[in-house]
Every structure is written in structure tokens, then in C-alpha cells.
PDB file of N, CA and C in Angstrom:
ATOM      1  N   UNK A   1      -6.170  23.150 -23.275  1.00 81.00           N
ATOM      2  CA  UNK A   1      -5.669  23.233 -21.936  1.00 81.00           C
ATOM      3  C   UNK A   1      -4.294  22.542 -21.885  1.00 81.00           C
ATOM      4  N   UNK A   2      -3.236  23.205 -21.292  1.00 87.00           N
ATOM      5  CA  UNK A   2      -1.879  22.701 -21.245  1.00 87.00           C
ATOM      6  C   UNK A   2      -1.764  21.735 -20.633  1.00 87.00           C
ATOM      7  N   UNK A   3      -1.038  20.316 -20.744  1.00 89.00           N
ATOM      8  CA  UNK A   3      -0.614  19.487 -19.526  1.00 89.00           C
ATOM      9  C   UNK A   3       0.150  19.614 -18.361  1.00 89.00           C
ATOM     10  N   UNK A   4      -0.030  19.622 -17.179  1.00 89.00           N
ATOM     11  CA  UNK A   4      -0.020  19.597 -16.057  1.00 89.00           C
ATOM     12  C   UNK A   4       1.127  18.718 -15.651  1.00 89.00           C
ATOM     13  N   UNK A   5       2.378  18.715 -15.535  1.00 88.00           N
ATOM     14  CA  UNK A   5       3.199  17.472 -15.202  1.00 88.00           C
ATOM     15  C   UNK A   5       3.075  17.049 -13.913  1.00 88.00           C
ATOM     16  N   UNK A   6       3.232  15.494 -13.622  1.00 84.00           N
ATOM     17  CA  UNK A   6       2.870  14.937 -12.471  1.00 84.00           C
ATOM     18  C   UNK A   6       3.935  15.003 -11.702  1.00 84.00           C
ATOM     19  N   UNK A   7       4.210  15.609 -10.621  1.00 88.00           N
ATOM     20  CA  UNK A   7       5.114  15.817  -9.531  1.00 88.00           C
ATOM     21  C   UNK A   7       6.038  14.339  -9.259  1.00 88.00           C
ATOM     22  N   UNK A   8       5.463  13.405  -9.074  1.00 84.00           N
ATOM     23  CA  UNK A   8       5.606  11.992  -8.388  1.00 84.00           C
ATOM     24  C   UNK A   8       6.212  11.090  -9.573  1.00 84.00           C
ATOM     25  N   UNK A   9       7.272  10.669  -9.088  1.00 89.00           N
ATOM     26  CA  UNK A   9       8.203   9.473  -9.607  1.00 89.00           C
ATOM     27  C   UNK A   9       7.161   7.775  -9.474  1.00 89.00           C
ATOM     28  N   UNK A  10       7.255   7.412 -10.191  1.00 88.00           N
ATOM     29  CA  UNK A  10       6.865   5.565 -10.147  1.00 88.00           C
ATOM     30  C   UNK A  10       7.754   5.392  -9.753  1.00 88.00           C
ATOM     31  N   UNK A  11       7.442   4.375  -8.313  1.00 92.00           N
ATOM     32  CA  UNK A  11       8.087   4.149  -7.107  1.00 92.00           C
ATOM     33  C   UNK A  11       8.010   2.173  -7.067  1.00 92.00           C
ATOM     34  N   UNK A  12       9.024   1.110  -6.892  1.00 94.00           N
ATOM     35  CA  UNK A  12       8.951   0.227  -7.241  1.00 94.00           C
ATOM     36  C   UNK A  12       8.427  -0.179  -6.687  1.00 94.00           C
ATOM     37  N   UNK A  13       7.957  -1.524  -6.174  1.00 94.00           N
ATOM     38  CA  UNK A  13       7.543  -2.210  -5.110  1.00 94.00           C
ATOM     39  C   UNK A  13       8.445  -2.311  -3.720  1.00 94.00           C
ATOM     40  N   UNK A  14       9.743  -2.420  -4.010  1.00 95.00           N
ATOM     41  CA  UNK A  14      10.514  -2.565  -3.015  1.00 95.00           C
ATOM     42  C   UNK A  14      10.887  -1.212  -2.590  1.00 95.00           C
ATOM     43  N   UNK A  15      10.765   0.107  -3.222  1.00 96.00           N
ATOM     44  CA  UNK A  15      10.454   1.114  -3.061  1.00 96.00           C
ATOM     45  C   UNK A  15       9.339   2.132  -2.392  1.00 96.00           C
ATOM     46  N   UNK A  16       8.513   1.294  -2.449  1.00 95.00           N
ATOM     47  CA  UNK A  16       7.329   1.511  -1.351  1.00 95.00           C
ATOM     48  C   UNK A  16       7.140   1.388   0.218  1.00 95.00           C
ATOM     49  N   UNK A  17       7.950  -0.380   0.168  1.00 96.00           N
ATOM     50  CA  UNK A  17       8.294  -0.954   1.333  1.00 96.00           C
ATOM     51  C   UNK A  17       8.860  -0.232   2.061  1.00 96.00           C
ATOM     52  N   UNK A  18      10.143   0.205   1.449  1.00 97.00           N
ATOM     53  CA  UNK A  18      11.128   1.577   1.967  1.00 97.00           C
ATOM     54  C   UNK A  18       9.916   2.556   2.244  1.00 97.00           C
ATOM     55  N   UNK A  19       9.565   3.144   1.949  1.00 95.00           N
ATOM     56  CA  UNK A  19       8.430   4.295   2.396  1.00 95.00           C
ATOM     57  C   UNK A  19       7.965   4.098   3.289  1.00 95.00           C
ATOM     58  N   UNK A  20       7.378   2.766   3.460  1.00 94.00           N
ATOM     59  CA  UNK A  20       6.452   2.920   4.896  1.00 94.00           C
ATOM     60  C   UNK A  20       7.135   2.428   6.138  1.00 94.00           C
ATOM     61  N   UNK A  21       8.677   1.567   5.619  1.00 96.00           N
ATOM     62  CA  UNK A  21       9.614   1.545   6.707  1.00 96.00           C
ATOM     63  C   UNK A  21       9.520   3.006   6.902  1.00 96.00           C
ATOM     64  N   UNK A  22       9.935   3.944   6.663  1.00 96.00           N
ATOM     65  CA  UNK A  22      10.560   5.210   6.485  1.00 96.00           C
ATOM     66  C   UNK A  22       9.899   5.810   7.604  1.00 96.00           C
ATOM     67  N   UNK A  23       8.090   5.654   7.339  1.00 95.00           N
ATOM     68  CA  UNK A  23       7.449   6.240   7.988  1.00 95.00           C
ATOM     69  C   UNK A  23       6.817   5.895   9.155  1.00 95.00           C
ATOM     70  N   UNK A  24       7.588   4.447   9.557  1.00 95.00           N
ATOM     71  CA  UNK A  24       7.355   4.016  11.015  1.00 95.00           C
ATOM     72  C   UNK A  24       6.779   2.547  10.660  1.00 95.00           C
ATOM     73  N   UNK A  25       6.504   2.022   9.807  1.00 93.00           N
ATOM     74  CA  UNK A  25       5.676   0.582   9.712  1.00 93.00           C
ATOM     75  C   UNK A  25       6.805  -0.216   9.693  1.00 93.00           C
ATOM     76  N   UNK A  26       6.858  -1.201  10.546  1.00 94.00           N
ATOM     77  CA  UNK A  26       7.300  -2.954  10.532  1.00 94.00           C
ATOM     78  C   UNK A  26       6.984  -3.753   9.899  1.00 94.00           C
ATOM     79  N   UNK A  27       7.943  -5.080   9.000  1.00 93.00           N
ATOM     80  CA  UNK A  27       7.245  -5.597   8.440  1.00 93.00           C
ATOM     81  C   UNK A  27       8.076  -7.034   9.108  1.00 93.00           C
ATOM     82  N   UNK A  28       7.147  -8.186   9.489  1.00 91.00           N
ATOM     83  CA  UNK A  28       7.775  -9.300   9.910  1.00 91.00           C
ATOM     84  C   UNK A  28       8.045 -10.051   8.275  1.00 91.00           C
ATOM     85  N   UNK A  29       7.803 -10.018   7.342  1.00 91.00           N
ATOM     86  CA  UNK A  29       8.333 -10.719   6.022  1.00 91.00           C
ATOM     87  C   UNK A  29       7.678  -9.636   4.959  1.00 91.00           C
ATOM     88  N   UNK A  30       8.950  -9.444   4.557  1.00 94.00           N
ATOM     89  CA  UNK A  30       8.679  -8.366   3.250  1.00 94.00           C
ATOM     90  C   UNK A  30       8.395  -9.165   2.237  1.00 94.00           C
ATOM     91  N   UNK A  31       8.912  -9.599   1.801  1.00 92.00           N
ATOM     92  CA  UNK A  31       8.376 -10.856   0.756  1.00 92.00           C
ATOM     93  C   UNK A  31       6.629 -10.943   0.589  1.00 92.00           C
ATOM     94  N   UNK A  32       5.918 -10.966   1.090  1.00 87.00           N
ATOM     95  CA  UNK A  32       4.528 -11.429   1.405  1.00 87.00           C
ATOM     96  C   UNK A  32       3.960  -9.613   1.904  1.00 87.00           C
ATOM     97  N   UNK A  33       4.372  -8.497   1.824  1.00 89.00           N
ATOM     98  CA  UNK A  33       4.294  -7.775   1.516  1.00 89.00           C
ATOM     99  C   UNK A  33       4.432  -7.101   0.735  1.00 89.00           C
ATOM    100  N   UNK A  34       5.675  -7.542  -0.109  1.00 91.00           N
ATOM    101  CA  UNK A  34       5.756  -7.257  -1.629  1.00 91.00           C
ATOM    102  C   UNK A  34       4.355  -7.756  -2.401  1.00 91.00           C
ATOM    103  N   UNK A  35       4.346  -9.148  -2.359  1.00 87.00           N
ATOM    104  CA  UNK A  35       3.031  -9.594  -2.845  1.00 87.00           C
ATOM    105  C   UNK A  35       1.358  -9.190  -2.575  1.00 87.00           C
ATOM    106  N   UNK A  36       1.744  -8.687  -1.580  1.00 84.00           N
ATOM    107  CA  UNK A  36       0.211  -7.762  -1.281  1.00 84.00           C
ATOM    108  C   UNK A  36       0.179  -6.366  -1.765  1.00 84.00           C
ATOM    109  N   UNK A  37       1.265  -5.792  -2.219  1.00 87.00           N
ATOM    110  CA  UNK A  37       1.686  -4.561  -2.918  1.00 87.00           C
ATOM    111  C   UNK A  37       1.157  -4.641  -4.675  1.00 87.00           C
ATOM    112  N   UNK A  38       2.007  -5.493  -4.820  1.00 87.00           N
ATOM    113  CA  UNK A  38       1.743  -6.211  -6.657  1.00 87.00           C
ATOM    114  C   UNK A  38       0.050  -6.495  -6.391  1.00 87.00           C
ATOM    115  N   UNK A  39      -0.376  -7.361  -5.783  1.00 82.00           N
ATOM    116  CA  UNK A  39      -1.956  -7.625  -5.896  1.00 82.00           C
ATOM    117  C   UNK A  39      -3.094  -6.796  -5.859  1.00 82.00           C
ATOM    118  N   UNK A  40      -2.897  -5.622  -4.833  1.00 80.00           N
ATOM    119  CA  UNK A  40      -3.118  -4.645  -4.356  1.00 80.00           C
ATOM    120  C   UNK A  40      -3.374  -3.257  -4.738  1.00 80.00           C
ATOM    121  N   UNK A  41      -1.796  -2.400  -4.546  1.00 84.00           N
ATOM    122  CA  UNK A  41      -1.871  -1.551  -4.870  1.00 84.00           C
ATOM    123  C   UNK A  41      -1.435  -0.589  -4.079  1.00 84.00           C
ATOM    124  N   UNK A  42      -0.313  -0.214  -3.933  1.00 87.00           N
ATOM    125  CA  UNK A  42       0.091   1.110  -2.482  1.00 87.00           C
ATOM    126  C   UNK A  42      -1.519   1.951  -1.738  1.00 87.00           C
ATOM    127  N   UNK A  43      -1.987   2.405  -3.132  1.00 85.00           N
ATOM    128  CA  UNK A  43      -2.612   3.454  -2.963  1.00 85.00           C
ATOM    129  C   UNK A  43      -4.366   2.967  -2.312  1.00 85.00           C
ATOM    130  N   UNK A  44      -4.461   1.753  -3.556  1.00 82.00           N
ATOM    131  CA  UNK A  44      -6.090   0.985  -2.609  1.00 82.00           C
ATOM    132  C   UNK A  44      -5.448   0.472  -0.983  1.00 82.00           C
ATOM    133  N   UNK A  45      -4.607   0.175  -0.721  1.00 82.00           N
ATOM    134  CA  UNK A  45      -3.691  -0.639   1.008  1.00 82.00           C
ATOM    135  C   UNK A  45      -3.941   0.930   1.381  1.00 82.00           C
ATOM    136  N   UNK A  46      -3.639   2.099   1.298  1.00 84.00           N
ATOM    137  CA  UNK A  46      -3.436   3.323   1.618  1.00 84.00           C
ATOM    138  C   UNK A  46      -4.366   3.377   3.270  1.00 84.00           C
ATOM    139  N   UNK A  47      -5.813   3.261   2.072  1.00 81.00           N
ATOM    140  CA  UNK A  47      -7.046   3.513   2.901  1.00 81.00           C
ATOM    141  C   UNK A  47      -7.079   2.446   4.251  1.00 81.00           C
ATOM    142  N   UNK A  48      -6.821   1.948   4.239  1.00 78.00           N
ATOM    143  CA  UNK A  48      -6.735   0.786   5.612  1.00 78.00           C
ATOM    144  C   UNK A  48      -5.829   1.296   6.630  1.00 78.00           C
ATOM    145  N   UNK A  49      -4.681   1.671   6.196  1.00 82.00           N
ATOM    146  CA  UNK A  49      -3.548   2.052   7.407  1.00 82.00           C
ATOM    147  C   UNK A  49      -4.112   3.532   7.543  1.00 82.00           C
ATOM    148  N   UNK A  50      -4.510   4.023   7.213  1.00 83.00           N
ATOM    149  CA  UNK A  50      -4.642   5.503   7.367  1.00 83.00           C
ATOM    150  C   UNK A  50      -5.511   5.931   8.611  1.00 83.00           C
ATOM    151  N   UNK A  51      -5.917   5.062   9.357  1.00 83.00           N
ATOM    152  CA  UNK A  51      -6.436   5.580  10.577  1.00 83.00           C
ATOM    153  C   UNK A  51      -5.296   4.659  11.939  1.00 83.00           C
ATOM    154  N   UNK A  52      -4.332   4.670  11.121  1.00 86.00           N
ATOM    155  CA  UNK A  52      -3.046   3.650  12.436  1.00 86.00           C
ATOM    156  C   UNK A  52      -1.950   5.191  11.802  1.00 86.00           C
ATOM    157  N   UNK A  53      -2.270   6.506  11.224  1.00 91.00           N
ATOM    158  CA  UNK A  53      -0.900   7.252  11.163  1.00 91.00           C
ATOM    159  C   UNK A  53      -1.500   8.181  12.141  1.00 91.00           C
ATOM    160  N   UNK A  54       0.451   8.339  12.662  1.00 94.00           N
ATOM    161  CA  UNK A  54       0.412   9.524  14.301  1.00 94.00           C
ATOM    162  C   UNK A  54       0.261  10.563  13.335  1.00 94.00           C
ATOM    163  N   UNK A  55       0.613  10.889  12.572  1.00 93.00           N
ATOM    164  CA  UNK A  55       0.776  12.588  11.998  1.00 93.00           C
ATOM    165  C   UNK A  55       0.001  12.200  10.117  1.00 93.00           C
ATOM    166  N   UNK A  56      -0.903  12.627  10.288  1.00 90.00           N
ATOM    167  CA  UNK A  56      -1.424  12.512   8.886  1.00 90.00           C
ATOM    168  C   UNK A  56      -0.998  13.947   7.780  1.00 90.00           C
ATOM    169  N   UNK A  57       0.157  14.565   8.291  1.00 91.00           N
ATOM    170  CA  UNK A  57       0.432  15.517   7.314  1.00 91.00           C
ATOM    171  C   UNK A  57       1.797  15.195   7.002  1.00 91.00           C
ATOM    172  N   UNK A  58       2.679  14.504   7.806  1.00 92.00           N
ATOM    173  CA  UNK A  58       4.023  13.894   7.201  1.00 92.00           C
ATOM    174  C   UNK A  58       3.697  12.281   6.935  1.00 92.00           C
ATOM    175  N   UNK A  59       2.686  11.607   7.108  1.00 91.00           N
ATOM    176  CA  UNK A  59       2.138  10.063   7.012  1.00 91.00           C
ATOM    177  C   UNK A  59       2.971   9.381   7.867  1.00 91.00           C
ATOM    178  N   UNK A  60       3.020   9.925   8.840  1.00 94.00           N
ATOM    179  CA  UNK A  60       4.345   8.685   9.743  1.00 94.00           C
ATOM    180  C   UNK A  60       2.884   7.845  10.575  1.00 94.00           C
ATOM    181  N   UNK A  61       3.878   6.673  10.715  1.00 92.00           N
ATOM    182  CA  UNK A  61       2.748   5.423  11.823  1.00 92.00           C
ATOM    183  C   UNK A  61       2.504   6.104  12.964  1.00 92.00           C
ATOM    184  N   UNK A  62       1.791   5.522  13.722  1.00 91.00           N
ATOM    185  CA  UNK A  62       1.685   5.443  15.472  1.00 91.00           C
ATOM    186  C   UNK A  62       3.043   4.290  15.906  1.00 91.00           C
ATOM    187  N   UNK A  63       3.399   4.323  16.831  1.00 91.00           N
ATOM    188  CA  UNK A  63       4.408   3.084  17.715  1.00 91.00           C
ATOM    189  C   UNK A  63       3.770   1.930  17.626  1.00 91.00           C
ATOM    190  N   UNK A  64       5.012   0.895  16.826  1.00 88.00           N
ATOM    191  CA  UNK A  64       4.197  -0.712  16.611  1.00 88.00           C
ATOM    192  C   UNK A  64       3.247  -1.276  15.912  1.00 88.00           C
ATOM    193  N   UNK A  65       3.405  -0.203  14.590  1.00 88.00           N
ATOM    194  CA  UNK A  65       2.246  -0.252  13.761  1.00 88.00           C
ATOM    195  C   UNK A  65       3.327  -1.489  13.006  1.00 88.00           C
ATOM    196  N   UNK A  66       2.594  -2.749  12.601  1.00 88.00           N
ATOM    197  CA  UNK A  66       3.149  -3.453  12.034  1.00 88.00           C
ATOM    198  C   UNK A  66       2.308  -3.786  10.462  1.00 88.00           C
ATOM    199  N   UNK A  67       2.971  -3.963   9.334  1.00 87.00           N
ATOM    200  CA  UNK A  67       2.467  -4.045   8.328  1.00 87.00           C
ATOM    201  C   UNK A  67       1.119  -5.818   8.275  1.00 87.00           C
ATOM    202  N   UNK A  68       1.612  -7.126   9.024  1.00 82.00           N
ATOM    203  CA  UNK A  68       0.943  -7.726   9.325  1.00 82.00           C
ATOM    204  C   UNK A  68      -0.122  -7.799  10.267  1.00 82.00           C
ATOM    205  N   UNK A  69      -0.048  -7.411  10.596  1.00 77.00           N
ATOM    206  CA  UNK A  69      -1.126  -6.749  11.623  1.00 77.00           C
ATOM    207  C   UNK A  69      -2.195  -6.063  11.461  1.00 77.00           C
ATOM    208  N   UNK A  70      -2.156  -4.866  10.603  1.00 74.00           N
ATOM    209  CA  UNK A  70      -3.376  -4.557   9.295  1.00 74.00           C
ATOM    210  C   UNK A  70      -4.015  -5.433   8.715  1.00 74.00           C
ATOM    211  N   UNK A  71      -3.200  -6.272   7.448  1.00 70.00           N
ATOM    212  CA  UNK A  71      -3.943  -7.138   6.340  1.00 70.00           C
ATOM    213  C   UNK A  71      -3.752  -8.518   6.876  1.00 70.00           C
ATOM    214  N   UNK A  72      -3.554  -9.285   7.599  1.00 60.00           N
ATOM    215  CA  UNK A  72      -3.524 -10.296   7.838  1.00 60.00           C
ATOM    216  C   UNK A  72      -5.303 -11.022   8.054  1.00 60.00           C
ATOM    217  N   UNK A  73      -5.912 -10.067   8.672  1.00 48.00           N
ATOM    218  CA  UNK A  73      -7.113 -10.242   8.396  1.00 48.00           C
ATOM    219  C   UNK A  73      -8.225  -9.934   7.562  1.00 48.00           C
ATOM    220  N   UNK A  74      -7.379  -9.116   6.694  1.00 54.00           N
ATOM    221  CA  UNK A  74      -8.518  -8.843   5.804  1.00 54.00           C
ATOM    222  C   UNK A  74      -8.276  -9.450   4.557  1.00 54.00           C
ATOM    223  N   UNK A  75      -7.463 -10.446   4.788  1.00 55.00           N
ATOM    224  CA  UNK A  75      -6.682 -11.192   3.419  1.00 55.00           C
ATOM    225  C   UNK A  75      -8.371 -12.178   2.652  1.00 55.00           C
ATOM    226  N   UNK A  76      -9.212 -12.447   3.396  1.00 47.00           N
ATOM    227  CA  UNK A  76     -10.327 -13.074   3.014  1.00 47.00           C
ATOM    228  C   UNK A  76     -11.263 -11.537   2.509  1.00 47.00           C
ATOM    229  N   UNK A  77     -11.500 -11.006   2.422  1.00 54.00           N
ATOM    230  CA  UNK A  77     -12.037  -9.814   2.606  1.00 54.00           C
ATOM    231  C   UNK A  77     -11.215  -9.434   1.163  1.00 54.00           C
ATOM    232  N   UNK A  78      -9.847  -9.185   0.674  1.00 55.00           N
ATOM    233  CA  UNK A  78      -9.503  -8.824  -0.316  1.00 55.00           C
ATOM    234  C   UNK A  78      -9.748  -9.717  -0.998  1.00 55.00           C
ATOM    235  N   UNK A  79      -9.816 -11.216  -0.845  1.00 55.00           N
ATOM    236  CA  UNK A  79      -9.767 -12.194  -1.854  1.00 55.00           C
ATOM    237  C   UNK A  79     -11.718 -12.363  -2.292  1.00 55.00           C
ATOM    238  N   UNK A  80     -12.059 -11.706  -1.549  1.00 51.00           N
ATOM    239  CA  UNK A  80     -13.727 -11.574  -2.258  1.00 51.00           C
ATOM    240  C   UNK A  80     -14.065 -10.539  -3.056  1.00 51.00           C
ATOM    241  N   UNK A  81     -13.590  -9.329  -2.821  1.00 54.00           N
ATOM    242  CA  UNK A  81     -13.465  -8.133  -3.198  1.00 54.00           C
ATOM    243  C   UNK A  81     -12.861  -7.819  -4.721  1.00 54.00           C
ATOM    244  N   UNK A  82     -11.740  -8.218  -4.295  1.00 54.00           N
ATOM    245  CA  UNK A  82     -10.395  -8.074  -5.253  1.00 54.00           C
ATOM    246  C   UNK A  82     -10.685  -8.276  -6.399  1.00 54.00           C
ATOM    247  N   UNK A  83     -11.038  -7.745  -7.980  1.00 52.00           N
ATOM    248  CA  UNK A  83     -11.474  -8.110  -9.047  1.00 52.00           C
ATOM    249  C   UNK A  83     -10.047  -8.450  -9.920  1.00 52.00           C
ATOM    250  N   UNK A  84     -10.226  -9.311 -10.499  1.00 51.00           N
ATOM    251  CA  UNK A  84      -8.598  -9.801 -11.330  1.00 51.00           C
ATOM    252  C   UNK A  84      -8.021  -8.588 -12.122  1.00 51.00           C
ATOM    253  N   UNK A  85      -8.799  -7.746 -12.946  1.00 54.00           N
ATOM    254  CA  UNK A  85      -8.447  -6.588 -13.717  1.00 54.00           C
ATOM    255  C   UNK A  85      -7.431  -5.914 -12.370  1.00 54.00           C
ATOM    256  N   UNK A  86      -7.772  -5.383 -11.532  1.00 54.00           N
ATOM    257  CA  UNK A  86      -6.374  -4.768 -10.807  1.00 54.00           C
ATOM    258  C   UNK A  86      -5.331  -5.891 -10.252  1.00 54.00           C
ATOM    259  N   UNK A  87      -5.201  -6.817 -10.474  1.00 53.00           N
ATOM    260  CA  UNK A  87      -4.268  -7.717 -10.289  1.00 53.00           C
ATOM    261  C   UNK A  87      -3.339  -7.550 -11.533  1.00 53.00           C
ATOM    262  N   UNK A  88      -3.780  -7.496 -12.831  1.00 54.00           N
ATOM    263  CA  UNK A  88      -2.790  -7.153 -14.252  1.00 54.00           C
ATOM    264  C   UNK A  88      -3.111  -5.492 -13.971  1.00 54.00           C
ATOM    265  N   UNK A  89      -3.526  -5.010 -13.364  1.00 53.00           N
ATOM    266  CA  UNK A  89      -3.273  -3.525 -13.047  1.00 53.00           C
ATOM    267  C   UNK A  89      -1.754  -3.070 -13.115  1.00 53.00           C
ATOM    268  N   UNK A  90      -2.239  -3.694 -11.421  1.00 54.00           N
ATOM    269  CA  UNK A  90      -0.843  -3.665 -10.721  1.00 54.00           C
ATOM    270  C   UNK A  90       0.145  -4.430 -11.429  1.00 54.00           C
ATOM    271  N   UNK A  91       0.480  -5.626 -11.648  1.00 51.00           N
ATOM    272  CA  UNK A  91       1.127  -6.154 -12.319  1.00 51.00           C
ATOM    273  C   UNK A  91       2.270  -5.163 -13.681  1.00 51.00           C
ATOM    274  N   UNK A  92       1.741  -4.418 -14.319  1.00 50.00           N
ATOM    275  CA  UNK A  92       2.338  -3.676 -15.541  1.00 50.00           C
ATOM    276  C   UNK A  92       2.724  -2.502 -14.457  1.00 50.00           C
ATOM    277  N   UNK A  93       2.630  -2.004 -13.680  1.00 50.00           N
ATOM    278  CA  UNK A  93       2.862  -0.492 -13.195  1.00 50.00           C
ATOM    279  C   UNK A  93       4.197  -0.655 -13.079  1.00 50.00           C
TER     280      UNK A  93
END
């Protein structure tokens, strides 16, 4: 079976940030969103904001969707969860 090339560029961390600015999210300190990105993961964070987007076929926010405002509370919740293997996950990507 032939390989399939993957459409999608590896996108940096600060490259991401840009994305979801892009698509309507606020962030009161990027810094500490960077770091929840690296720990994380764009794509595991995905599932959480995804019921705060106005248009789920272009991924734009609703009005005042702020990036702290999501994880700020579930920061205990990731830190129980969170297994170290996706921490050097993320880390190498």
C-alpha cells in the first residue's frame, strides 16, 4: 500500500498560539499558555475548547472566549491525569 502524505505542516508552539488568536481566543499571558501547550498538547487541549467554538467547520471561538478561562480550572484535573510519557511527548515534537 502506497504512503499517503500528510497534508499538515508541524506547527510551533508559538505557532499554535497564533491559531487560536486567529480563531477568536484571548490569551491574558501567553507565556503560561505556551507551557500548557508543551505539557499538553494542541490536539489533547482541542477537546475542552471545542464546545466554546461559534462555527465548528472554520473552528473560530464564540465572543470572549478566553484561553484562561478554559484551563485554569482544570489545571488540578490535568495534573492527576497527565501521565509524564506525554510530557517528553510533547516536549520532542
Amino acid at each position: 500500500m502506497p504512503k499517503v502524505p500528510y497534508p499538515k505542516q508541524i506547527q510551533t508552539f508559538a505557532n499554535q498560539i497564533g491559531i487560536l488568536k486567529q480563531r477568536g481566543m484571548t490569551f491574558a499571558d501567553v507565556a503560561a499558555a505556551e507551557t500548557w501547550l508543551r505539557r499538553v498538547s494542541y490536539y489533547r487541549m482541542s477537546g475542552y475548547w471545542y464546545p466554546l467554538l461559534a462555527d465548528r467547520v472554520n473552528h473560530t471561538f464564540k465572543p470572549c472566549v478566553t484561553f484562561e478561562q478554559r484551563f485554569s480550572y482544570k489545571n488540578a484535573l490535568f495534573n492527576l491525569f497527565l501521565p509524564t510519557p506525554t510530557h517528553l511527548f510533547t516536549f520532542f515534537i
